[in-house]
CSV table of C-alpha atoms and ligand atoms in Angstrom, one decimal:
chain,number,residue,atom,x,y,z
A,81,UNK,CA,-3.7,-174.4,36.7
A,82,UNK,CA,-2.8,-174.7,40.4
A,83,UNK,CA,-4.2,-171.4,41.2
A,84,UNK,CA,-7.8,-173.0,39.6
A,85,UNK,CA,-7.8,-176.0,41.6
A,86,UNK,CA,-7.0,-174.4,45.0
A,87,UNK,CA,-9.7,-172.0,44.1
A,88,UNK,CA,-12.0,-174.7,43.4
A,89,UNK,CA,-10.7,-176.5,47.0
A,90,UNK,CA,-11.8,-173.7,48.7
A,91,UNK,CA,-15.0,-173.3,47.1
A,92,UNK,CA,-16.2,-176.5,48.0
A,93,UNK,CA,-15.1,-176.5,51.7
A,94,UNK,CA,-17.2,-173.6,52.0
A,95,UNK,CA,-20.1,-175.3,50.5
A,96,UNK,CA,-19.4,-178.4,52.9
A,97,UNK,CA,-18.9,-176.1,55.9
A,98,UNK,CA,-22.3,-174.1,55.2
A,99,UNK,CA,-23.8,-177.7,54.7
A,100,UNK,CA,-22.4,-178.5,58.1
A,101,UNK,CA,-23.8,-175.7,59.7
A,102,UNK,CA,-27.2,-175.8,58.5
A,103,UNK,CA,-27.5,-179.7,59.4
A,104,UNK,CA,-25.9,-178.5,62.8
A,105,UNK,CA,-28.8,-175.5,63.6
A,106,UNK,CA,-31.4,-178.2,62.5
A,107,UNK,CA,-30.1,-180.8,64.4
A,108,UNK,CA,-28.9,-179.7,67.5
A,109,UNK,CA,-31.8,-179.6,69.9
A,110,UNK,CA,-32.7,-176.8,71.6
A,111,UNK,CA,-32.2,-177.2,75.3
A,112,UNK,CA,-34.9,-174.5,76.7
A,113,UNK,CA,-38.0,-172.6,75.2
A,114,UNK,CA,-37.6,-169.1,74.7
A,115,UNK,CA,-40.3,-167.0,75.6
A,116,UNK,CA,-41.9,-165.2,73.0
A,117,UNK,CA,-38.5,-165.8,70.1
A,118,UNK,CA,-39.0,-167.4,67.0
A,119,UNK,CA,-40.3,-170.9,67.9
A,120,UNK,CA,-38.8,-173.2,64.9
A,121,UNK,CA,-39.3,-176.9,64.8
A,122,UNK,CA,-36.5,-179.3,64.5
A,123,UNK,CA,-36.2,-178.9,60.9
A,124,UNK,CA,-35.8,-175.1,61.6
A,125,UNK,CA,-39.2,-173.4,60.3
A,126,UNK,CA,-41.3,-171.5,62.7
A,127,UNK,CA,-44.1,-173.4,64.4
A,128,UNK,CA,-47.6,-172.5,63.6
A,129,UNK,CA,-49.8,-173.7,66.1
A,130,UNK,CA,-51.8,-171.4,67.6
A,131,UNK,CA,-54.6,-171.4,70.3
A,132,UNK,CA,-53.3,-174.9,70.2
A,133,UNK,CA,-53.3,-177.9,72.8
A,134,UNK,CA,-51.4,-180.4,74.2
A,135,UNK,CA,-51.8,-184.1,74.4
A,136,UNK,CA,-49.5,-187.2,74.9
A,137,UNK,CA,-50.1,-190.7,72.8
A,138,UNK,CA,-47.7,-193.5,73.3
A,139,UNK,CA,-43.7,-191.9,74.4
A,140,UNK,CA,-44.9,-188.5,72.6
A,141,UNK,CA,-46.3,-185.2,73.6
A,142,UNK,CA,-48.3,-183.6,70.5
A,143,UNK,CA,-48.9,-179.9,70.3
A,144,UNK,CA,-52.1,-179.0,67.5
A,145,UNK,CA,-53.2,-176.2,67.0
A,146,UNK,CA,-53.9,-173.0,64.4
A,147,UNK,CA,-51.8,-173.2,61.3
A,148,UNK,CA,-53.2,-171.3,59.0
A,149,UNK,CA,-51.1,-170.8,55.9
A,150,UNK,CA,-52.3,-171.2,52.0
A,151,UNK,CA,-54.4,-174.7,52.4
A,152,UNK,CA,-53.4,-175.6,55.7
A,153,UNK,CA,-55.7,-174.9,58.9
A,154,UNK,CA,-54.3,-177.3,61.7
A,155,UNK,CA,-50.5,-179.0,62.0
A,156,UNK,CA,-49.5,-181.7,64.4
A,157,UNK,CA,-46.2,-181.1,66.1
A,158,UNK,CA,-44.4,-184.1,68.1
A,159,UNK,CA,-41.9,-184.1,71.0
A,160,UNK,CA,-40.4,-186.6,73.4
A,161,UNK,CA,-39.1,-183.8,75.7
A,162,UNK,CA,-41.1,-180.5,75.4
A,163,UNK,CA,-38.5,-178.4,73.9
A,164,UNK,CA,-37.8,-179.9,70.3
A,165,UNK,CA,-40.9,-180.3,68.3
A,166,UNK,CA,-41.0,-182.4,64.9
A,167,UNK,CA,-43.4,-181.4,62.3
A,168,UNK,CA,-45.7,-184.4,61.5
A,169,UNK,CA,-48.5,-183.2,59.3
A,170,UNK,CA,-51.7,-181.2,58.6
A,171,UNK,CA,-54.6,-182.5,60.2
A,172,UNK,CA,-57.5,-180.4,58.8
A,173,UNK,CA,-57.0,-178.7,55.5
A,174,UNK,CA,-59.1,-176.8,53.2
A,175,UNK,CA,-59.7,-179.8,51.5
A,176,UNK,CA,-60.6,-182.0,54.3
A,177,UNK,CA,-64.0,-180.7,53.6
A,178,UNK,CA,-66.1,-178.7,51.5
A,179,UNK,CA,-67.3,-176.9,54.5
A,180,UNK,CA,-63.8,-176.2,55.0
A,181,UNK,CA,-63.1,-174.1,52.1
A,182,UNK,CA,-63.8,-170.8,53.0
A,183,UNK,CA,-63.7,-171.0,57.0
A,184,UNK,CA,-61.8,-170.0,59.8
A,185,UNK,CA,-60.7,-173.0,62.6
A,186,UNK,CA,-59.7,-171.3,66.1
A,187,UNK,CA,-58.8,-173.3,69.0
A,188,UNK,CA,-58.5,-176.9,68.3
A,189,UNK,CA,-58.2,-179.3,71.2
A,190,UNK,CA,-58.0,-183.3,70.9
A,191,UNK,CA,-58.4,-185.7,73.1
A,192,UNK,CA,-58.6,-189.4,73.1
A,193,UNK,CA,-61.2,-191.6,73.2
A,194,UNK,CA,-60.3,-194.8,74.7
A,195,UNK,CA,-63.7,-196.6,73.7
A,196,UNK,CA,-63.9,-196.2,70.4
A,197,UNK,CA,-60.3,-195.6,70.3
A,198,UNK,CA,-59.8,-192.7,68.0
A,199,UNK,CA,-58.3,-188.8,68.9
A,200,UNK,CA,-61.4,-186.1,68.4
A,201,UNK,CA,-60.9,-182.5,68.1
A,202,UNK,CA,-63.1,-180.1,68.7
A,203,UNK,CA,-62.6,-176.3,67.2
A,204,UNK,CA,-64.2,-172.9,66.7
A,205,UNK,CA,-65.2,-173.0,63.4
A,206,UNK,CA,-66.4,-169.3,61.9
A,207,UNK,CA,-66.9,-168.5,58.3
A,208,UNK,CA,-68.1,-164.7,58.9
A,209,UNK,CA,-65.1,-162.0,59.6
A,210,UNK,CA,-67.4,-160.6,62.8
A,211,UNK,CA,-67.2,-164.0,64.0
A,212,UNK,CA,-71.1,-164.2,64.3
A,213,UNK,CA,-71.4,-167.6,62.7
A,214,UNK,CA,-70.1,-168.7,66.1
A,215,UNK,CA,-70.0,-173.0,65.9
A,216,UNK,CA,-68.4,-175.4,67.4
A,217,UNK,CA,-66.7,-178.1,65.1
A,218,UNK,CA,-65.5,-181.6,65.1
A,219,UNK,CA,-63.4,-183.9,63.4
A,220,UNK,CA,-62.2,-187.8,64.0
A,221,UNK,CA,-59.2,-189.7,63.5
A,222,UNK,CA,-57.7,-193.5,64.3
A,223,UNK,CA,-54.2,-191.9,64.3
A,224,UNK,CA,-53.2,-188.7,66.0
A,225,UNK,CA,-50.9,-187.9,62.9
A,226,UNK,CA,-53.0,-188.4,60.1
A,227,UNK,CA,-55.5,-185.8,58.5
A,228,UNK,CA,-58.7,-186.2,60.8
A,229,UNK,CA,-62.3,-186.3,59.0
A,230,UNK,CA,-64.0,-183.8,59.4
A,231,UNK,CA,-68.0,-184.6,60.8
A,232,UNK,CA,-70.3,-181.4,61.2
A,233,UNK,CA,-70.4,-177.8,62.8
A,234,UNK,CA,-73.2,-176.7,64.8
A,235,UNK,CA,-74.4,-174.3,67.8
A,236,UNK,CA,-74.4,-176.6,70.8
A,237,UNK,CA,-78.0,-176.4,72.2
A,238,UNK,CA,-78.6,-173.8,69.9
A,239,UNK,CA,-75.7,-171.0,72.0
A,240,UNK,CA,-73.0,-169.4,69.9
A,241,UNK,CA,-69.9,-171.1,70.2
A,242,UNK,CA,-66.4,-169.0,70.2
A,243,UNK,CA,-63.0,-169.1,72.0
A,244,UNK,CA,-63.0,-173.0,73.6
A,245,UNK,CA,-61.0,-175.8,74.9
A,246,UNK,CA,-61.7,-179.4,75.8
A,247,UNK,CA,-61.0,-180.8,79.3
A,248,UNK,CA,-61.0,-185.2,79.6
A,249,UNK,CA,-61.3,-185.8,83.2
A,250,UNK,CA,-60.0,-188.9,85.4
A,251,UNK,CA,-63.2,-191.0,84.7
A,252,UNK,CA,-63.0,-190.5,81.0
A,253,UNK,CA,-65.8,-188.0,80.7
A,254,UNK,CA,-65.5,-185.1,78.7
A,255,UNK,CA,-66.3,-181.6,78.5
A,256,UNK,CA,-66.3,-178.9,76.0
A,257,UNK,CA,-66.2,-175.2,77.0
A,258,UNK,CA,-66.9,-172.3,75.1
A,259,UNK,CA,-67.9,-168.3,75.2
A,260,UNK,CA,-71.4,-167.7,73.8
A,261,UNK,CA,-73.8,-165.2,74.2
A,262,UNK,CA,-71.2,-162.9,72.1
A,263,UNK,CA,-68.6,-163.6,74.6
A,264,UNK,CA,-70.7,-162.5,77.6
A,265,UNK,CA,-71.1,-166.2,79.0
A,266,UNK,CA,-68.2,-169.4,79.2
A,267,UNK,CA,-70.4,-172.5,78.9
A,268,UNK,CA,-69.5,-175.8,80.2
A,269,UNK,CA,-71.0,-178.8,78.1
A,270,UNK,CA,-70.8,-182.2,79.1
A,271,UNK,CA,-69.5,-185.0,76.1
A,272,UNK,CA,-71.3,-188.0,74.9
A,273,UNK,CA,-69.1,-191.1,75.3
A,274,UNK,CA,-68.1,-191.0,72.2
A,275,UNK,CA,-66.6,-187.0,72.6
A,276,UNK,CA,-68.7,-186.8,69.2
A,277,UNK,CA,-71.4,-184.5,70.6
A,278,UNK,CA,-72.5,-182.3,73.2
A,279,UNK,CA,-75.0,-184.6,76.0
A,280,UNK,CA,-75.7,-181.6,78.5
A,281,UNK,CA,-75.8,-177.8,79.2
A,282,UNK,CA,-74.0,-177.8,82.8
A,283,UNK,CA,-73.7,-174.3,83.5
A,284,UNK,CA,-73.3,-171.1,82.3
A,285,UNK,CA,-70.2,-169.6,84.6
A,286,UNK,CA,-69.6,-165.6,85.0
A,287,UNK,CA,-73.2,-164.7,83.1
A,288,UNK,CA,-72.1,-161.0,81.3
A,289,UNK,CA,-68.2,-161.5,82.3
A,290,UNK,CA,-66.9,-161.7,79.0
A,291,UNK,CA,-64.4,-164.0,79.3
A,292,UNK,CA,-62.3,-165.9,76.4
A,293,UNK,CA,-59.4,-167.8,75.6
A,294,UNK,CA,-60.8,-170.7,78.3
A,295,UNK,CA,-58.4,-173.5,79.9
A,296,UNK,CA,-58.5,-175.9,81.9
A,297,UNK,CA,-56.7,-178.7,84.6
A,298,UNK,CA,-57.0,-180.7,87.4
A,299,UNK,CA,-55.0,-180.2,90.4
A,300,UNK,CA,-55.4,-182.2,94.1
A,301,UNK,CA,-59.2,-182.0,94.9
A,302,UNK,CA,-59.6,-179.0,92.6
A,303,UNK,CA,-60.5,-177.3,89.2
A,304,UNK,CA,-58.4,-174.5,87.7
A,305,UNK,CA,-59.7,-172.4,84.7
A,306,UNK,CA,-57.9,-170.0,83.0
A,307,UNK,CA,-59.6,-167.2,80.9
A,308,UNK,CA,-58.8,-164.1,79.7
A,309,UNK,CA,-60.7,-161.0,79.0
A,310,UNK,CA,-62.2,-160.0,75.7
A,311,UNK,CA,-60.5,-157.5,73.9
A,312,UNK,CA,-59.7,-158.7,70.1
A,313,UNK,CA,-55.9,-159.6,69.6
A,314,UNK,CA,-54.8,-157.5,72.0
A,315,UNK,CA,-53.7,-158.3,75.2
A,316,UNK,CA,-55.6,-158.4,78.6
A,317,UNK,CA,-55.6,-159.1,82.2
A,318,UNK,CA,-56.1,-162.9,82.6
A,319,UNK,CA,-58.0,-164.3,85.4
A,320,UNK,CA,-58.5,-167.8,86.9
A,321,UNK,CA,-61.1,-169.6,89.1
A,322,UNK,CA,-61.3,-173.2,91.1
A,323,UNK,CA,-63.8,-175.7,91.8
A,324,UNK,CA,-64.2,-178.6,93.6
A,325,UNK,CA,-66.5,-180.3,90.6
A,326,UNK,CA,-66.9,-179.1,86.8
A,327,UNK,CA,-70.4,-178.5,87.7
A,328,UNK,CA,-69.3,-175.9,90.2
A,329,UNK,CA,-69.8,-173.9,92.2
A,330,UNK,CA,-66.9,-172.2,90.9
A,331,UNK,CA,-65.1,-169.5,93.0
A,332,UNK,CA,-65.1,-165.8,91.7
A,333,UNK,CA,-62.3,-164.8,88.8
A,334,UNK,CA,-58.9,-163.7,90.7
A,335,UNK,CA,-56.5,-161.6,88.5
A,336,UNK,CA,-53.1,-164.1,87.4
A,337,UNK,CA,-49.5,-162.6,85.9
A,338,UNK,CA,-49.7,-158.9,85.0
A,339,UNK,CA,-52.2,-157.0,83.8
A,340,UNK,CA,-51.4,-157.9,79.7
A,341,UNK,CA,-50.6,-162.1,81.1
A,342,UNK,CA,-47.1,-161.0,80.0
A,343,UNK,CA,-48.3,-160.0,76.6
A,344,UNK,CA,-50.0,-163.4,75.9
A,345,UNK,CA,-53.6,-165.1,75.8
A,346,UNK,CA,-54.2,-168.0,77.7
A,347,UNK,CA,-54.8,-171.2,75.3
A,348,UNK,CA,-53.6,-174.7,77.7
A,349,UNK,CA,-52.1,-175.6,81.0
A,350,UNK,CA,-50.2,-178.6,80.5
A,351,UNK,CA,-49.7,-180.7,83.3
A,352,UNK,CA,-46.5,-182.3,83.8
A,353,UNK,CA,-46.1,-185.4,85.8
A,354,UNK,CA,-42.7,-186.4,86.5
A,355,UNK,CA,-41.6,-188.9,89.5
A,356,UNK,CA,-40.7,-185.9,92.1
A,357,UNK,CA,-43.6,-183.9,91.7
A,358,UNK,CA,-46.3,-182.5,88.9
A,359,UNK,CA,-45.4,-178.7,87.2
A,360,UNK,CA,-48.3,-177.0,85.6
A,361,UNK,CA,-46.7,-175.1,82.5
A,362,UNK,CA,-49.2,-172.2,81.2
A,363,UNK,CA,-49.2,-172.2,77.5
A,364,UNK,CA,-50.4,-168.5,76.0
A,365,UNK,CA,-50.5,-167.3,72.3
A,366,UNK,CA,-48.8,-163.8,72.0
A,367,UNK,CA,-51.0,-162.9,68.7
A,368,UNK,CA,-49.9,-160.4,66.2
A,369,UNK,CA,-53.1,-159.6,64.7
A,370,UNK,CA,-52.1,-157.2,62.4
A,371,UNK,CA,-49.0,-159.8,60.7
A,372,UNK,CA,-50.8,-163.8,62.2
A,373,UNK,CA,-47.9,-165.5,61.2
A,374,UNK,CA,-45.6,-163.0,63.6
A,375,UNK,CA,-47.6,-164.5,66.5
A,376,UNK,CA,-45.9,-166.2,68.9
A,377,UNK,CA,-45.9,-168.5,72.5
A,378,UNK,CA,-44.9,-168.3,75.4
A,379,UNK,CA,-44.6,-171.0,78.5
A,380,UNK,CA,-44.8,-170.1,82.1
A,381,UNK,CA,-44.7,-172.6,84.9
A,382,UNK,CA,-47.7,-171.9,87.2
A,383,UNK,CA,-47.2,-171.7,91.0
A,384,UNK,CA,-49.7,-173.2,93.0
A,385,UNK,CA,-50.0,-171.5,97.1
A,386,UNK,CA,-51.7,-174.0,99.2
A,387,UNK,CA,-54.6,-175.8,97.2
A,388,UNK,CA,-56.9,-172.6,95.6
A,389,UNK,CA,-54.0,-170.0,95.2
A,390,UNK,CA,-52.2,-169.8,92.1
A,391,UNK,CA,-49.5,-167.5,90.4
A,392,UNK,CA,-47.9,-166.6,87.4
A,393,UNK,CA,-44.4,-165.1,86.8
A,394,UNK,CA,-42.4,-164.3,84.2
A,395,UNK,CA,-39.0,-166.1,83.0
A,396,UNK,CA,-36.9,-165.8,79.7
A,397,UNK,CA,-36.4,-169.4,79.4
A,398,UNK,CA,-38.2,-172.2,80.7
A,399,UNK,CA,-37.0,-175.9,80.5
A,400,UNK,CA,-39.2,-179.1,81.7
A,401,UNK,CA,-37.7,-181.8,82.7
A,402,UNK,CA,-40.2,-184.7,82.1
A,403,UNK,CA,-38.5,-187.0,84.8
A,404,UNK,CA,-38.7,-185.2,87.8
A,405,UNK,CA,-41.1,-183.2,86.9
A,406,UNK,CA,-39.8,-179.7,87.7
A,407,UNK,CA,-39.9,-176.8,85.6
A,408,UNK,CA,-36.2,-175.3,85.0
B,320,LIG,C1,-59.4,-163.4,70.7
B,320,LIG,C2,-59.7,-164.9,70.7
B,320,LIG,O1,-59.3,-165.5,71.8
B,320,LIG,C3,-59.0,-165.5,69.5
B,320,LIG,O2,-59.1,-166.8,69.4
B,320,LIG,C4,-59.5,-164.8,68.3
B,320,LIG,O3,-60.9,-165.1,68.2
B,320,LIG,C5,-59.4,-163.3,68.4
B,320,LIG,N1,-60.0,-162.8,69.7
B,320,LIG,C6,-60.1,-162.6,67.3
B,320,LIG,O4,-60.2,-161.2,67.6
């Protein structure tokens, strides 16, 4: 009888220490990013989103992008310091729309719109598995957590639309930029006010360059853009360019990190503005495109050389610190 209930004592202190640990790894926040690991959210589960961006709202920083699984095509991730990201939803599912159920959404940015006050994401929507249905899509919501309508797709004045990103300037105004042409030309579009449409063609940068994976900041006086080269899933040289306006000229492409971007493909550079000074964190997708869901991130602080020089340089670990903003 006695040797039953000890054996029954122990089997529930085990259960209560596993419960302890478990609650423990899902609870205790991380304190840096690790390049390239297994990114998991605060409840533990890996992060999926890819070719994603960055954006803050109210005391949060919200990281959309790619999600992909079953039903799902873009998640909404929340943070107050970088590092520990809470899932908050899907955004766009299959069933947001029944143009929705058989495509393929790369890339999705949002911005805010602080006229008609909602958050509008644009995308790379493809339905064909050579990517030649090349559009750009976008979809509308009143709260950057909530599933976002979805509007339209469409070629924007009538050019294939691929790998993109948005950029909101200073004054409000928006752009959209995307590769067209089959990759051999980076368009920059000019918004309407509302971010729902594309108002004007501004340039065409690089004409037969071939670049991807475009993105974007503003720095001082200047204009960074970060693409990469056009080679599939795998891996290239990434190069960037600066300009004094969007609508150029922009300077010729100067090679950035090594010659794979340390295994990753550019997708945001997220500014971050703390009261000692502003970081500029590169954010890349490593993509497994063999296994998607083994794709991974990684987060590289960028260092600017005088105003039009910038580098990029590997570290393990990287930790923001959103007050002074330094990257540790
Ligand atoms: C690289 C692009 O940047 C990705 O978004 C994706 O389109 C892959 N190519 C597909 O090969």
């Amino acid at each position: 009888m006695r040797k039953q209930l000890k054996l029954r004592l122990l089997f529930f202190s085990i259960l209560i220490s596993l419960g302890i640990y478990f609650c423990a790894i899902a609870q205790n926040p991380q304190k840096t990013i690790v390049n390239g690991g297994n990114y998991t959210d605060t409840s533990g589960k890996i992060i999926n989103a890819h070719g994603g961006g960055f954006l803050k709202a109210g005391k949060y920083y919200y990281w959309i992008g790619e999600n992909r699984h079953d039903q799902v095509l873009v998640s909404c991730y929340r943070s107050t310091d970088l590092i520990n990201w809470e899932f908050r939803g899907d955004l766009l599912t299959r069933q947001s729309n029944p143009e929705l159920v058989n495509a393929n959404i790369e890339r999705p940015k949002v911005i805010y719109n602080e006229k008609t006050k909602k958050f509008v994401m644009w995308m790379h929507y493809e339905i064909s598995s050579d990517y030649s249905y090349a559009r750009a899509a976008v979809a509308v919501s009143d709260d950057i957590e909530k599933p976002f309508k979805y509007l339209k797709s469409f070629r924007p004045f009538g050019n294939m639309s691929r790998d993109c990103t948005l950029f909101k300037d200073t004054d409000g105004t928006a752009y959209f930029l995307s590769a067209a042409r089959e990759n051999y030309d980076m368009m920059v579009y000019k918004l309407t006010d509302d971010y729902l449409d594309t108002k004007e063609h501004l340039l065409t940068l690089w004409p037969g360059g071939h670049r991807e994976a475009p993105a974007l900041v503003k720095r001082g006086d200047y204009y960074f853009m970060i693409t990469s080269g056009c080679t599939g899933w795998a891996p290239n040289q990434a190069k960037y360019a600066y300009a004094k306006s969007i609508r150029g000229p922009w300077s010729d492409l100067t090679d950035i990190g090594n010659s794979t971007t340390f295994d990753s493909q550019s997708t945001y550079i997220l500014p971050i503005e703390g009261n000692e000074t502003t970081s500029y964190l590169y954010v890349g997708d490593r993509w497994d495109g063999n296994h998607y869901f083994n794709s991974r991130y990684i987060f590289l602080p960028l260092t600017f050389k005088g105003e039009t020089s910038v580098e990029l340089s590997w570290k393990d670990s990287v930790a923001p610190d959103l007050k002074s903003g330094r990257i540790n």
